[in-house]
Amino acid sequence: MSRLRVLISGAGIAGPTLAYWLARFGHSVTVVERSGTLRSSGNPVDVRQPAMPIVERMNIMSRLRQASTVVSGWTLRDDKGRHSARVDLGTLWRLRNEIEVPRGDLSTILYEASRDSAEFIFGDAMVSLAQDGGGVDVEFERSRPRRFDIAIGADGLHSRVRRLAFGPASGFVRHAGLYVATLPLPEGIDPGRDITLLNAPGKAVALHPSRERPLALLIFRHPEIPDFDAWRVEQHKQILQTTFAGFGWRVPEILAAAQESRDLWFDEVSVVDLVNWARGRVTLLGDASSCASLFGDGSTLAIAGAYTLAAALAEHPTEPETAFRQYQAVHRRLVDPRLKGLPLIAGFLVPRTRIGISVRNRFVAIAGPTYAAGLRIGQIMRARSPVLEPL
């Protein structure tokens, strides 16, 4: 098999996963990451089908289970902290064979699985790329210029590779009407083993348990903020303070912690809409190509997409453009249904009105136990009926 020299931009979830599998298939891999270290912040993410068999083959399942969150249930409250409904999430996750992991832990585990077989460069970024029929010439902020056979942008919603190869984000990224922030909870707030979700119209605050440092998640609906900058932390703090000033219960303590936090993460929820994910010898992966941010599926899709891309390149190492088309055709079948479902999920987590909150809470109180029972019955039927077992 022809050995490719591959540049990956981004060391989050998709980048290290792709690096692992490309190295396994015999390619030479370099990963460049703009940040000086791995990102430790971000909301907890789910690892579910179709990512589960991939991480099992990477021999990291035991580490993921050790790092998994300690969530037992989901408790709903109003903006004053009054109890509305509860669902047993532990049962649901066990029946669906899913793992919820803090994003920083997942990123670290994937990096440690791939770091010995790939070159990682932190604190650097691409500033230009020029491609021809035989490769891609890349210039960096700090490192010397280098030439690669292909380049892959796994650098998230605000992808620099996408901008360099495809043009400004305004042509491909549309605001989904929400903003989201996460930060570690103040030490005086213990959420127990339940995710606690408080809602006011168009706003939500979640308290999320974790094995080490519990997290706060703040989400709100808002039209696109014209001067929003994903890197301006002081701007983020002011926006949060203004938006959630009227909340009661423990929210004032969370807002005070946000003003002092060094681990505050804040961004808009957006959808990336590209007809083609590749331009010549450059392609995009994860949120850079098809962002499904906020709602848990992003990491699973990133892992699945990384494996699909690596497998396509293993099959067509001398024809990267053919491999890129195959990767997009296969992976898009997973991505498109998730993107279409974003408005429904947003409406469920952050209802626009008090009536919407009330209806959602009643639905959860009734449907949660019923859904768990249905999953349990399905497991029993699959165990008893060979006909239902996958081939």
mmCIF file of C-alpha atoms in Angstrom:
data_model
loop_
_atom_site.group_PDB
_atom_site.id
_atom_site.type_symbol
_atom_site.label_atom_id
_atom_site.label_comp_id
_atom_site.label_asym_id
_atom_site.label_seq_id
_atom_site.Cartn_x
_atom_site.Cartn_y
_atom_site.Cartn_z
ATOM 1 C CA MET A 1 0.000 0.000 0.000
ATOM 2 C CA SER A 2 1.228 3.515 -0.809
ATOM 3 C CA ARG A 3 2.285 5.381 2.361
ATOM 4 C CA LEU A 4 0.689 8.812 2.593
ATOM 5 C CA ARG A 5 2.072 11.834 4.429
ATOM 6 C CA VAL A 6 -1.023 13.239 6.117
ATOM 7 C CA LEU A 7 -1.520 16.542 7.934
ATOM 8 C CA ILE A 8 -4.452 16.781 10.357
ATOM 9 C CA SER A 9 -5.428 20.130 11.852
ATOM 10 C CA GLY A 10 -7.110 19.689 15.236
ATOM 11 C CA ALA A 11 -6.417 17.476 18.248
ATOM 12 C CA GLY A 12 -9.915 17.298 19.696
ATOM 13 C CA ILE A 13 -11.979 14.154 19.105
ATOM 14 C CA ALA A 14 -11.876 13.546 15.338
ATOM 15 C CA GLY A 15 -8.189 14.392 14.858
ATOM 16 C CA PRO A 16 -6.607 11.872 17.268
ATOM 17 C CA THR A 17 -9.083 9.165 16.219
ATOM 18 C CA LEU A 18 -8.159 9.651 12.574
ATOM 19 C CA ALA A 19 -4.445 9.750 13.448
ATOM 20 C CA TYR A 20 -4.750 6.399 15.247
ATOM 21 C CA TRP A 21 -6.403 4.629 12.328
ATOM 22 C CA LEU A 22 -4.271 6.200 9.609
ATOM 23 C CA ALA A 23 -1.153 5.088 11.484
ATOM 24 C CA ARG A 24 -2.638 1.601 11.876
ATOM 25 C CA PHE A 25 -3.106 1.517 8.107
ATOM 26 C CA GLY A 26 0.570 2.418 7.589
ATOM 27 C CA HIS A 27 0.498 6.157 6.886
ATOM 28 C CA SER A 28 2.724 8.931 8.278
ATOM 29 C CA VAL A 29 0.615 11.359 10.305
ATOM 30 C CA THR A 30 1.234 14.854 11.698
ATOM 31 C CA VAL A 31 -1.385 16.547 13.889
ATOM 32 C CA VAL A 32 -1.180 20.307 14.480
ATOM 33 C CA GLU A 33 -3.239 21.917 17.255
ATOM 34 C CA ARG A 34 -3.678 25.663 17.699
ATOM 35 C CA SER A 35 -3.977 25.449 21.493
ATOM 36 C CA GLY A 36 -0.903 24.857 23.612
ATOM 37 C CA THR A 37 -2.558 21.912 25.360
ATOM 38 C CA LEU A 38 -5.553 19.636 24.997
ATOM 39 C CA ARG A 39 -8.812 21.385 25.845
ATOM 40 C CA SER A 40 -9.996 20.387 29.313
ATOM 41 C CA SER A 41 -13.404 22.112 29.205
ATOM 42 C CA GLY A 42 -16.632 21.385 27.354
ATOM 43 C CA ASN A 43 -19.887 19.648 28.086
ATOM 44 C CA PRO A 44 -20.083 15.874 28.676
ATOM 45 C CA VAL A 45 -20.493 13.914 25.461
ATOM 46 C CA ASP A 46 -22.017 10.544 24.591
ATOM 47 C CA VAL A 47 -20.166 7.647 22.991
ATOM 48 C CA ARG A 48 -22.815 5.462 21.395
ATOM 49 C CA GLN A 49 -23.469 3.475 18.242
ATOM 50 C CA PRO A 50 -21.822 3.553 15.724
ATOM 51 C CA ALA A 51 -18.731 4.683 17.637
ATOM 52 C CA MET A 52 -18.818 1.875 20.226
ATOM 53 C CA PRO A 53 -17.244 -0.884 18.066
ATOM 54 C CA ILE A 54 -14.563 1.574 16.901
ATOM 55 C CA VAL A 55 -13.394 2.492 20.403
ATOM 56 C CA GLU A 56 -13.518 -1.195 21.354
ATOM 57 C CA ARG A 57 -11.090 -1.956 18.511
ATOM 58 C CA MET A 58 -8.879 0.876 19.781
ATOM 59 C CA ASN A 59 -8.702 -0.936 23.165
ATOM 60 C CA ILE A 60 -9.827 2.138 25.105
ATOM 61 C CA MET A 61 -13.245 0.931 26.281
ATOM 62 C CA SER A 62 -12.074 0.207 29.827
ATOM 63 C CA ARG A 63 -10.592 3.704 30.139
ATOM 64 C CA LEU A 64 -13.802 5.279 28.847
ATOM 65 C CA ARG A 65 -15.844 3.370 31.412
ATOM 66 C CA GLN A 66 -13.480 4.477 34.174
ATOM 67 C CA ALA A 67 -13.840 8.106 33.063
ATOM 68 C CA SER A 68 -17.599 7.953 32.517
ATOM 69 C CA THR A 69 -19.834 10.309 34.437
ATOM 70 C CA VAL A 70 -21.711 9.117 37.508
ATOM 71 C CA VAL A 71 -25.163 10.183 36.374
ATOM 72 C CA SER A 72 -28.185 8.372 37.803
ATOM 73 C CA GLY A 73 -31.067 10.575 36.714
ATOM 74 C CA TRP A 74 -32.326 13.741 35.096
ATOM 75 C CA THR A 75 -34.218 16.156 37.355
ATOM 76 C CA LEU A 76 -36.181 19.049 35.862
ATOM 77 C CA ARG A 77 -36.762 22.302 37.789
ATOM 78 C CA ASP A 78 -38.157 25.733 37.019
ATOM 79 C CA ASP A 79 -36.031 28.889 37.153
ATOM 80 C CA LYS A 80 -36.648 29.173 40.917
ATOM 81 C CA GLY A 81 -35.392 25.656 41.571
ATOM 82 C CA ARG A 82 -38.773 23.993 42.168
ATOM 83 C CA HIS A 83 -38.919 20.289 41.248
ATOM 84 C CA SER A 84 -40.956 19.337 38.139
ATOM 85 C CA ALA A 85 -40.022 15.820 36.946
ATOM 86 C CA ARG A 86 -37.324 13.111 37.041
ATOM 87 C CA VAL A 87 -36.096 10.327 34.701
ATOM 88 C CA ASP A 88 -33.832 7.377 35.574
ATOM 89 C CA LEU A 89 -31.014 8.004 33.076
ATOM 90 C CA GLY A 90 -28.695 5.327 34.428
ATOM 91 C CA THR A 91 -31.130 2.629 33.346
ATOM 92 C CA LEU A 92 -31.598 4.202 29.913
ATOM 93 C CA TRP A 93 -27.848 4.411 29.222
ATOM 94 C CA ARG A 94 -27.227 0.840 30.331
ATOM 95 C CA LEU A 95 -30.043 -0.483 28.163
ATOM 96 C CA ARG A 96 -28.876 1.504 25.124
ATOM 97 C CA ASN A 97 -25.200 0.554 25.647
ATOM 98 C CA GLU A 98 -23.935 4.145 25.808
ATOM 99 C CA ILE A 99 -21.210 5.895 27.777
ATOM 100 C CA GLU A 100 -21.243 9.543 28.783
ATOM 101 C CA VAL A 101 -17.759 11.014 29.270
ATOM 102 C CA PRO A 102 -16.493 14.531 30.011
ATOM 103 C CA ARG A 103 -15.277 15.900 26.699
ATOM 104 C CA GLY A 104 -11.820 16.662 28.067
ATOM 105 C CA ASP A 105 -11.400 13.068 29.263
ATOM 106 C CA LEU A 106 -12.474 11.657 25.899
ATOM 107 C CA SER A 107 -10.021 13.940 24.099
ATOM 108 C CA THR A 108 -7.190 12.908 26.435
ATOM 109 C CA ILE A 109 -7.894 9.182 26.063
ATOM 110 C CA LEU A 110 -7.956 9.415 22.263
ATOM 111 C CA TYR A 111 -4.762 11.478 22.228
ATOM 112 C CA GLU A 112 -2.935 9.026 24.474
ATOM 113 C CA ALA A 113 -4.052 6.145 22.238
ATOM 114 C CA SER A 114 -2.551 7.826 19.145
ATOM 115 C CA ARG A 115 0.408 9.914 20.358
ATOM 116 C CA ASP A 116 3.019 7.149 19.994
ATOM 117 C CA SER A 117 2.179 6.538 16.333
ATOM 118 C CA ALA A 118 1.746 10.130 15.122
ATOM 119 C CA GLU A 119 3.573 13.450 15.410
ATOM 120 C CA PHE A 120 1.654 16.015 17.499
ATOM 121 C CA ILE A 121 2.520 19.731 17.343
ATOM 122 C CA PHE A 122 0.771 21.957 19.911
ATOM 123 C CA GLY A 123 0.643 25.741 19.927
ATOM 124 C CA ASP A 124 0.817 26.088 16.145
ATOM 125 C CA ALA A 125 -1.608 26.476 13.242
ATOM 126 C CA MET A 126 -1.780 26.562 9.462
ATOM 127 C CA VAL A 127 -1.651 30.004 7.861
ATOM 128 C CA SER A 128 -1.715 28.997 4.190
ATOM 129 C CA LEU A 129 -2.023 25.984 1.938
ATOM 130 C CA ALA A 130 -1.411 25.565 -1.764
ATOM 131 C CA GLN A 131 -2.183 22.316 -3.505
ATOM 132 C CA ASP A 132 -1.341 20.777 -6.853
ATOM 133 C CA GLY A 133 -1.849 17.370 -8.391
ATOM 134 C CA GLY A 134 0.817 15.760 -6.215
ATOM 135 C CA GLY A 135 0.354 17.251 -2.759
ATOM 136 C CA VAL A 136 -0.302 20.192 -0.441
ATOM 137 C CA ASP A 137 2.257 22.823 0.569
ATOM 138 C CA VAL A 138 1.495 24.191 4.032
ATOM 139 C CA GLU A 139 2.865 27.187 5.932
ATOM 140 C CA PHE A 140 2.497 27.413 9.719
ATOM 141 C CA GLU A 141 2.551 30.214 12.290
ATOM 142 C CA ARG A 142 5.656 28.797 14.001
ATOM 143 C CA SER A 143 6.954 25.682 12.268
ATOM 144 C CA ARG A 144 8.842 25.562 8.961
ATOM 145 C CA PRO A 145 6.821 25.057 5.747
ATOM 146 C CA ARG A 146 6.177 21.416 4.837
ATOM 147 C CA ARG A 147 4.629 19.389 2.055
ATOM 148 C CA PHE A 148 2.058 16.659 2.582
ATOM 149 C CA ASP A 149 0.167 14.313 0.303
ATOM 150 C CA ILE A 150 -3.192 15.331 1.808
ATOM 151 C CA ALA A 151 -4.474 17.726 4.486
ATOM 152 C CA ILE A 152 -7.511 17.201 6.706
ATOM 153 C CA GLY A 153 -9.362 19.838 8.701
ATOM 154 C CA ALA A 154 -10.603 18.362 11.974
ATOM 155 C CA ASP A 155 -10.443 21.773 13.648
ATOM 156 C CA GLY A 156 -14.045 22.320 14.624
ATOM 157 C CA LEU A 157 -16.810 24.775 13.915
ATOM 158 C CA HIS A 158 -14.394 27.681 13.378
ATOM 159 C CA SER A 159 -12.141 25.621 11.103
ATOM 160 C CA ARG A 160 -9.117 27.405 9.710
ATOM 161 C CA VAL A 161 -8.588 24.666 7.122
ATOM 162 C CA ARG A 162 -12.138 25.205 5.838
ATOM 163 C CA ARG A 163 -11.516 28.928 5.531
ATOM 164 C CA LEU A 164 -8.208 28.427 3.684
ATOM 165 C CA ALA A 165 -9.533 25.774 1.297
ATOM 166 C CA PHE A 166 -13.214 26.728 0.888
ATOM 167 C CA GLY A 167 -13.518 30.412 1.796
ATOM 168 C CA PRO A 168 -15.148 32.473 4.594
ATOM 169 C CA ALA A 169 -17.453 30.764 7.093
ATOM 170 C CA SER A 170 -20.333 33.029 6.084
ATOM 171 C CA GLY A 171 -20.804 30.905 2.993
ATOM 172 C CA PHE A 172 -21.175 27.607 4.856
ATOM 173 C CA VAL A 173 -22.044 28.209 8.520
ATOM 174 C CA ARG A 174 -25.456 29.316 9.742
ATOM 175 C CA HIS A 175 -26.401 30.265 13.263
ATOM 176 C CA ALA A 176 -28.869 27.835 14.878
ATOM 177 C CA GLY A 177 -30.340 30.402 17.262
ATOM 178 C CA LEU A 178 -28.578 29.294 20.455
ATOM 179 C CA TYR A 179 -25.447 29.951 22.496
ATOM 180 C CA VAL A 180 -23.924 27.581 25.037
ATOM 181 C CA ALA A 181 -21.347 27.829 27.827
ATOM 182 C CA THR A 182 -19.774 25.345 30.237
ATOM 183 C CA LEU A 183 -17.606 25.753 33.321
ATOM 184 C CA PRO A 184 -16.708 23.778 36.450
ATOM 185 C CA LEU A 185 -19.258 24.132 39.232
ATOM 186 C CA PRO A 186 -18.201 26.084 42.325
ATOM 187 C CA GLU A 187 -17.019 23.737 45.084
ATOM 188 C CA GLY A 188 -19.996 24.623 47.271
ATOM 189 C CA ILE A 189 -22.500 23.186 44.775
ATOM 190 C CA ASP A 190 -22.922 19.403 44.760
ATOM 191 C CA PRO A 191 -25.387 18.171 42.112
ATOM 192 C CA GLY A 192 -25.406 14.654 43.564
ATOM 193 C CA ARG A 193 -25.844 11.960 40.917
ATOM 194 C CA ASP A 194 -28.586 13.651 38.892
ATOM 195 C CA ILE A 195 -28.334 16.072 35.993
ATOM 196 C CA THR A 196 -30.435 19.029 37.135
ATOM 197 C CA LEU A 197 -31.994 21.191 34.421
ATOM 198 C CA LEU A 198 -33.567 24.565 35.194
ATOM 199 C CA ASN A 199 -35.595 26.332 32.521
ATOM 200 C CA ALA A 200 -37.018 29.742 31.883
ATOM 201 C CA PRO A 201 -38.436 30.652 28.459
ATOM 202 C CA GLY A 202 -35.583 30.467 25.965
ATOM 203 C CA LYS A 203 -32.972 29.724 28.645
ATOM 204 C CA ALA A 204 -31.593 26.678 30.450
ATOM 205 C CA VAL A 205 -29.052 25.983 33.187
ATOM 206 C CA ALA A 206 -27.872 22.431 33.807
ATOM 207 C CA LEU A 207 -25.832 21.034 36.695
ATOM 208 C CA HIS A 208 -23.980 17.928 35.591
ATOM 209 C CA PRO A 209 -22.289 15.365 37.889
ATOM 210 C CA SER A 210 -18.805 14.103 37.076
ATOM 211 C CA ARG A 211 -16.272 11.802 38.724
ATOM 212 C CA GLU A 212 -13.942 14.714 39.442
ATOM 213 C CA ARG A 213 -15.326 18.229 38.879
ATOM 214 C CA PRO A 214 -19.070 18.656 38.231
ATOM 215 C CA LEU A 215 -19.996 21.034 35.430
ATOM 216 C CA ALA A 216 -22.477 23.828 34.804
ATOM 217 C CA LEU A 217 -24.034 24.177 31.356
ATOM 218 C CA LEU A 218 -25.791 27.412 30.333
ATOM 219 C CA ILE A 219 -27.824 27.587 27.101
ATOM 220 C CA PHE A 220 -29.933 30.431 25.728
ATOM 221 C CA ARG A 221 -31.758 31.373 22.562
ATOM 222 C CA HIS A 222 -30.587 34.519 20.832
ATOM 223 C CA PRO A 223 -30.272 35.820 17.267
ATOM 224 C CA GLU A 224 -26.727 35.881 15.963
ATOM 225 C CA ILE A 225 -24.641 38.396 17.919
ATOM 226 C CA PRO A 226 -22.953 40.568 15.250
ATOM 227 C CA ASP A 227 -19.650 41.139 17.062
ATOM 228 C CA PHE A 228 -19.441 37.719 18.752
ATOM 229 C CA ASP A 229 -15.884 36.363 18.947
ATOM 230 C CA ALA A 230 -15.336 32.749 20.022
ATOM 231 C CA TRP A 231 -11.974 33.721 21.559
ATOM 232 C CA ARG A 232 -13.020 36.823 23.599
ATOM 233 C CA VAL A 233 -13.521 35.443 27.106
ATOM 234 C CA GLU A 234 -14.397 38.775 28.710
ATOM 235 C CA GLN A 235 -17.172 39.256 26.163
ATOM 236 C CA HIS A 236 -18.512 35.791 27.014
ATOM 237 C CA LYS A 237 -18.599 36.558 30.741
ATOM 238 C CA GLN A 238 -20.549 39.768 30.178
ATOM 239 C CA ILE A 239 -23.077 38.046 27.910
ATOM 240 C CA LEU A 240 -23.721 35.318 30.499
ATOM 241 C CA GLN A 241 -24.103 37.821 33.342
ATOM 242 C CA THR A 242 -26.640 39.851 31.386
ATOM 243 C CA THR A 243 -28.584 36.873 30.055
ATOM 244 C CA PHE A 244 -29.023 34.882 33.282
ATOM 245 C CA ALA A 245 -29.267 37.730 35.795
ATOM 246 C CA GLY A 246 -32.896 36.922 36.684
ATOM 247 C CA PHE A 247 -32.391 33.249 37.588
ATOM 248 C CA GLY A 248 -32.723 32.115 41.198
ATOM 249 C CA TRP A 249 -31.626 28.991 43.144
ATOM 250 C CA ARG A 250 -27.844 28.395 42.725
ATOM 251 C CA VAL A 251 -27.480 30.237 39.426
ATOM 252 C CA PRO A 252 -26.076 33.486 40.940
ATOM 253 C CA GLU A 253 -23.215 31.402 42.412
ATOM 254 C CA ILE A 254 -22.558 29.856 38.995
ATOM 255 C CA LEU A 255 -22.493 33.281 37.344
ATOM 256 C CA ALA A 256 -20.034 34.523 39.961
ATOM 257 C CA ALA A 257 -17.833 31.484 39.308
ATOM 258 C CA ALA A 258 -17.977 32.186 35.558
ATOM 259 C CA GLN A 259 -16.478 35.629 36.126
ATOM 260 C CA GLU A 260 -13.412 34.052 37.770
ATOM 261 C CA SER A 261 -13.149 30.799 35.837
ATOM 262 C CA ARG A 262 -10.168 29.940 33.636
ATOM 263 C CA ASP A 263 -12.060 26.967 32.207
ATOM 264 C CA LEU A 264 -15.061 28.825 30.786
ATOM 265 C CA TRP A 265 -16.029 27.624 27.312
ATOM 266 C CA PHE A 266 -18.578 29.610 25.307
ATOM 267 C CA ASP A 267 -19.696 29.349 21.691
ATOM 268 C CA GLU A 268 -22.638 29.642 19.359
ATOM 269 C CA VAL A 269 -24.586 26.611 18.210
ATOM 270 C CA SER A 270 -24.284 26.442 14.440
ATOM 271 C CA VAL A 271 -24.870 24.166 11.486
ATOM 272 C CA VAL A 272 -22.198 23.709 8.835
ATOM 273 C CA ASP A 273 -23.782 23.135 5.430
ATOM 274 C CA LEU A 274 -21.325 22.056 2.717
ATOM 275 C CA VAL A 275 -22.354 20.268 -0.465
ATOM 276 C CA ASN A 276 -18.864 18.771 -0.836
ATOM 277 C CA TRP A 277 -16.536 18.179 2.095
ATOM 278 C CA ALA A 278 -13.377 18.057 -0.058
ATOM 279 C CA ARG A 279 -11.463 20.369 -2.364
ATOM 280 C CA GLY A 280 -8.799 18.469 -4.250
ATOM 281 C CA ARG A 281 -6.379 16.981 -1.711
ATOM 282 C CA VAL A 282 -8.002 18.717 1.272
ATOM 283 C CA THR A 283 -11.040 17.400 3.129
ATOM 284 C CA LEU A 284 -12.939 18.189 6.325
ATOM 285 C CA LEU A 285 -13.955 16.010 9.254
ATOM 286 C CA GLY A 286 -16.176 16.329 12.323
ATOM 287 C CA ASP A 287 -17.674 19.711 13.165
ATOM 288 C CA ALA A 288 -15.578 21.378 10.441
ATOM 289 C CA SER A 289 -17.628 19.596 7.762
ATOM 290 C CA SER A 290 -21.023 18.999 9.339
ATOM 291 C CA CYS A 291 -21.378 20.494 12.789
ATOM 292 C CA ALA A 292 -24.052 18.945 14.977
ATOM 293 C CA SER A 293 -22.862 20.803 18.044
ATOM 294 C CA LEU A 294 -24.301 20.819 21.583
ATOM 295 C CA PHE A 295 -26.592 17.817 21.640
ATOM 296 C CA GLY A 296 -24.312 14.842 22.346
ATOM 297 C CA ASP A 297 -23.962 13.264 18.899
ATOM 298 C CA GLY A 298 -20.975 15.326 17.767
ATOM 299 C CA SER A 299 -18.303 13.136 19.350
ATOM 300 C CA THR A 300 -19.888 9.882 18.202
ATOM 301 C CA LEU A 301 -20.110 11.247 14.659
ATOM 302 C CA ALA A 302 -16.504 12.475 14.835
ATOM 303 C CA ILE A 303 -15.225 9.028 15.847
ATOM 304 C CA ALA A 304 -17.321 7.247 13.225
ATOM 305 C CA GLY A 305 -16.332 9.737 10.519
ATOM 306 C CA ALA A 306 -12.640 9.429 11.358
ATOM 307 C CA TYR A 307 -12.739 5.658 10.965
ATOM 308 C CA THR A 308 -14.738 5.893 7.733
ATOM 309 C CA LEU A 309 -12.222 8.350 6.266
ATOM 310 C CA ALA A 310 -9.226 6.238 7.321
ATOM 311 C CA ALA A 311 -10.798 3.108 5.836
ATOM 312 C CA ALA A 312 -11.523 4.911 2.543
ATOM 313 C CA LEU A 313 -7.908 6.103 2.335
ATOM 314 C CA ALA A 314 -6.698 2.564 3.065
ATOM 315 C CA GLU A 315 -8.781 1.356 0.142
ATOM 316 C CA HIS A 316 -7.714 4.178 -2.229
ATOM 317 C CA PRO A 317 -4.295 5.418 -1.023
ATOM 318 C CA THR A 318 -3.199 6.615 -4.483
ATOM 319 C CA GLU A 319 -6.544 8.244 -5.253
ATOM 320 C CA PRO A 320 -7.374 10.535 -2.316
ATOM 321 C CA GLU A 321 -10.166 12.312 -4.158
ATOM 322 C CA THR A 322 -11.897 8.970 -4.716
ATOM 323 C CA ALA A 323 -11.394 8.141 -1.032
ATOM 324 C CA PHE A 324 -12.851 11.505 0.002
ATOM 325 C CA ARG A 325 -15.978 10.950 -2.110
ATOM 326 C CA GLN A 326 -16.447 7.476 -0.643
ATOM 327 C CA TYR A 327 -16.013 8.777 2.912
ATOM 328 C CA GLN A 328 -18.596 11.537 2.385
ATOM 329 C CA ALA A 329 -21.116 9.214 0.747
ATOM 330 C CA VAL A 330 -20.949 6.754 3.649
ATOM 331 C CA HIS A 331 -20.705 9.184 6.548
ATOM 332 C CA ARG A 332 -23.335 11.596 5.291
ATOM 333 C CA ARG A 333 -25.952 8.901 5.850
ATOM 334 C CA LEU A 334 -25.218 9.194 9.576
ATOM 335 C CA VAL A 335 -24.872 12.964 9.713
ATOM 336 C CA ASP A 336 -27.920 14.225 7.800
ATOM 337 C CA PRO A 337 -30.618 12.710 10.090
ATOM 338 C CA ARG A 338 -28.890 14.249 13.129
ATOM 339 C CA LEU A 339 -28.778 17.671 11.524
ATOM 340 C CA LYS A 340 -32.460 17.494 10.619
ATOM 341 C CA GLY A 341 -33.290 16.650 14.226
ATOM 342 C CA LEU A 342 -31.499 19.646 15.785
ATOM 343 C CA PRO A 343 -34.535 21.977 15.929
ATOM 344 C CA LEU A 344 -36.606 19.316 17.691
ATOM 345 C CA ILE A 345 -33.890 18.624 20.277
ATOM 346 C CA ALA A 346 -33.323 22.347 20.833
ATOM 347 C CA GLY A 347 -37.039 22.792 21.447
ATOM 348 C CA PHE A 348 -36.947 19.948 23.959
ATOM 349 C CA LEU A 349 -33.970 21.232 25.962
ATOM 350 C CA VAL A 350 -34.692 24.955 25.694
ATOM 351 C CA PRO A 351 -38.442 25.541 25.193
ATOM 352 C CA ARG A 352 -39.332 29.034 24.058
ATOM 353 C CA THR A 353 -42.338 29.557 26.374
ATOM 354 C CA ARG A 354 -43.543 28.633 29.850
ATOM 355 C CA ILE A 355 -46.284 26.528 28.272
ATOM 356 C CA GLY A 356 -43.622 24.711 26.289
ATOM 357 C CA ILE A 357 -41.635 24.039 29.465
ATOM 358 C CA SER A 358 -44.725 22.687 31.205
ATOM 359 C CA VAL A 359 -45.640 20.399 28.300
ATOM 360 C CA ARG A 360 -42.042 19.116 28.077
ATOM 361 C CA ASN A 361 -41.932 18.376 31.799
ATOM 362 C CA ARG A 362 -45.206 16.458 31.703
ATOM 363 C CA PHE A 363 -44.018 14.470 28.696
ATOM 364 C CA VAL A 364 -40.758 13.542 30.437
ATOM 365 C CA ALA A 365 -42.574 12.472 33.598
ATOM 366 C CA ILE A 366 -44.843 10.131 31.596
ATOM 367 C CA ALA A 367 -42.641 8.980 28.712
ATOM 368 C CA GLY A 368 -39.328 8.478 30.516
ATOM 369 C CA PRO A 369 -40.302 5.321 32.461
ATOM 370 C CA THR A 370 -42.263 4.022 29.452
ATOM 371 C CA TYR A 371 -39.244 4.391 27.164
ATOM 372 C CA ALA A 372 -36.996 2.578 29.666
ATOM 373 C CA ALA A 373 -39.486 -0.252 29.920
ATOM 374 C CA GLY A 374 -39.632 -0.522 26.136
ATOM 375 C CA LEU A 375 -35.861 -0.772 25.898
ATOM 376 C CA ARG A 376 -35.792 -3.452 28.581
ATOM 377 C CA ILE A 377 -38.442 -5.491 26.750
ATOM 378 C CA GLY A 378 -36.460 -5.122 23.518
ATOM 379 C CA GLN A 379 -33.328 -6.458 25.200
ATOM 380 C CA ILE A 380 -35.208 -9.473 26.525
ATOM 381 C CA MET A 381 -36.678 -10.223 23.097
ATOM 382 C CA ARG A 382 -33.267 -9.992 21.417
ATOM 383 C CA ALA A 383 -31.793 -12.324 24.023
ATOM 384 C CA ARG A 384 -34.540 -14.912 23.490
ATOM 385 C CA SER A 385 -34.895 -14.693 19.712
ATOM 386 C CA PRO A 386 -31.948 -15.637 17.452
ATOM 387 C CA VAL A 387 -33.878 -14.167 14.534
ATOM 388 C CA LEU A 388 -33.333 -10.661 15.954
ATOM 389 C CA GLU A 389 -29.596 -11.076 16.404
ATOM 390 C CA PRO A 390 -27.438 -9.179 13.878
ATOM 391 C CA LEU A 391 -25.690 -11.311 11.252
#
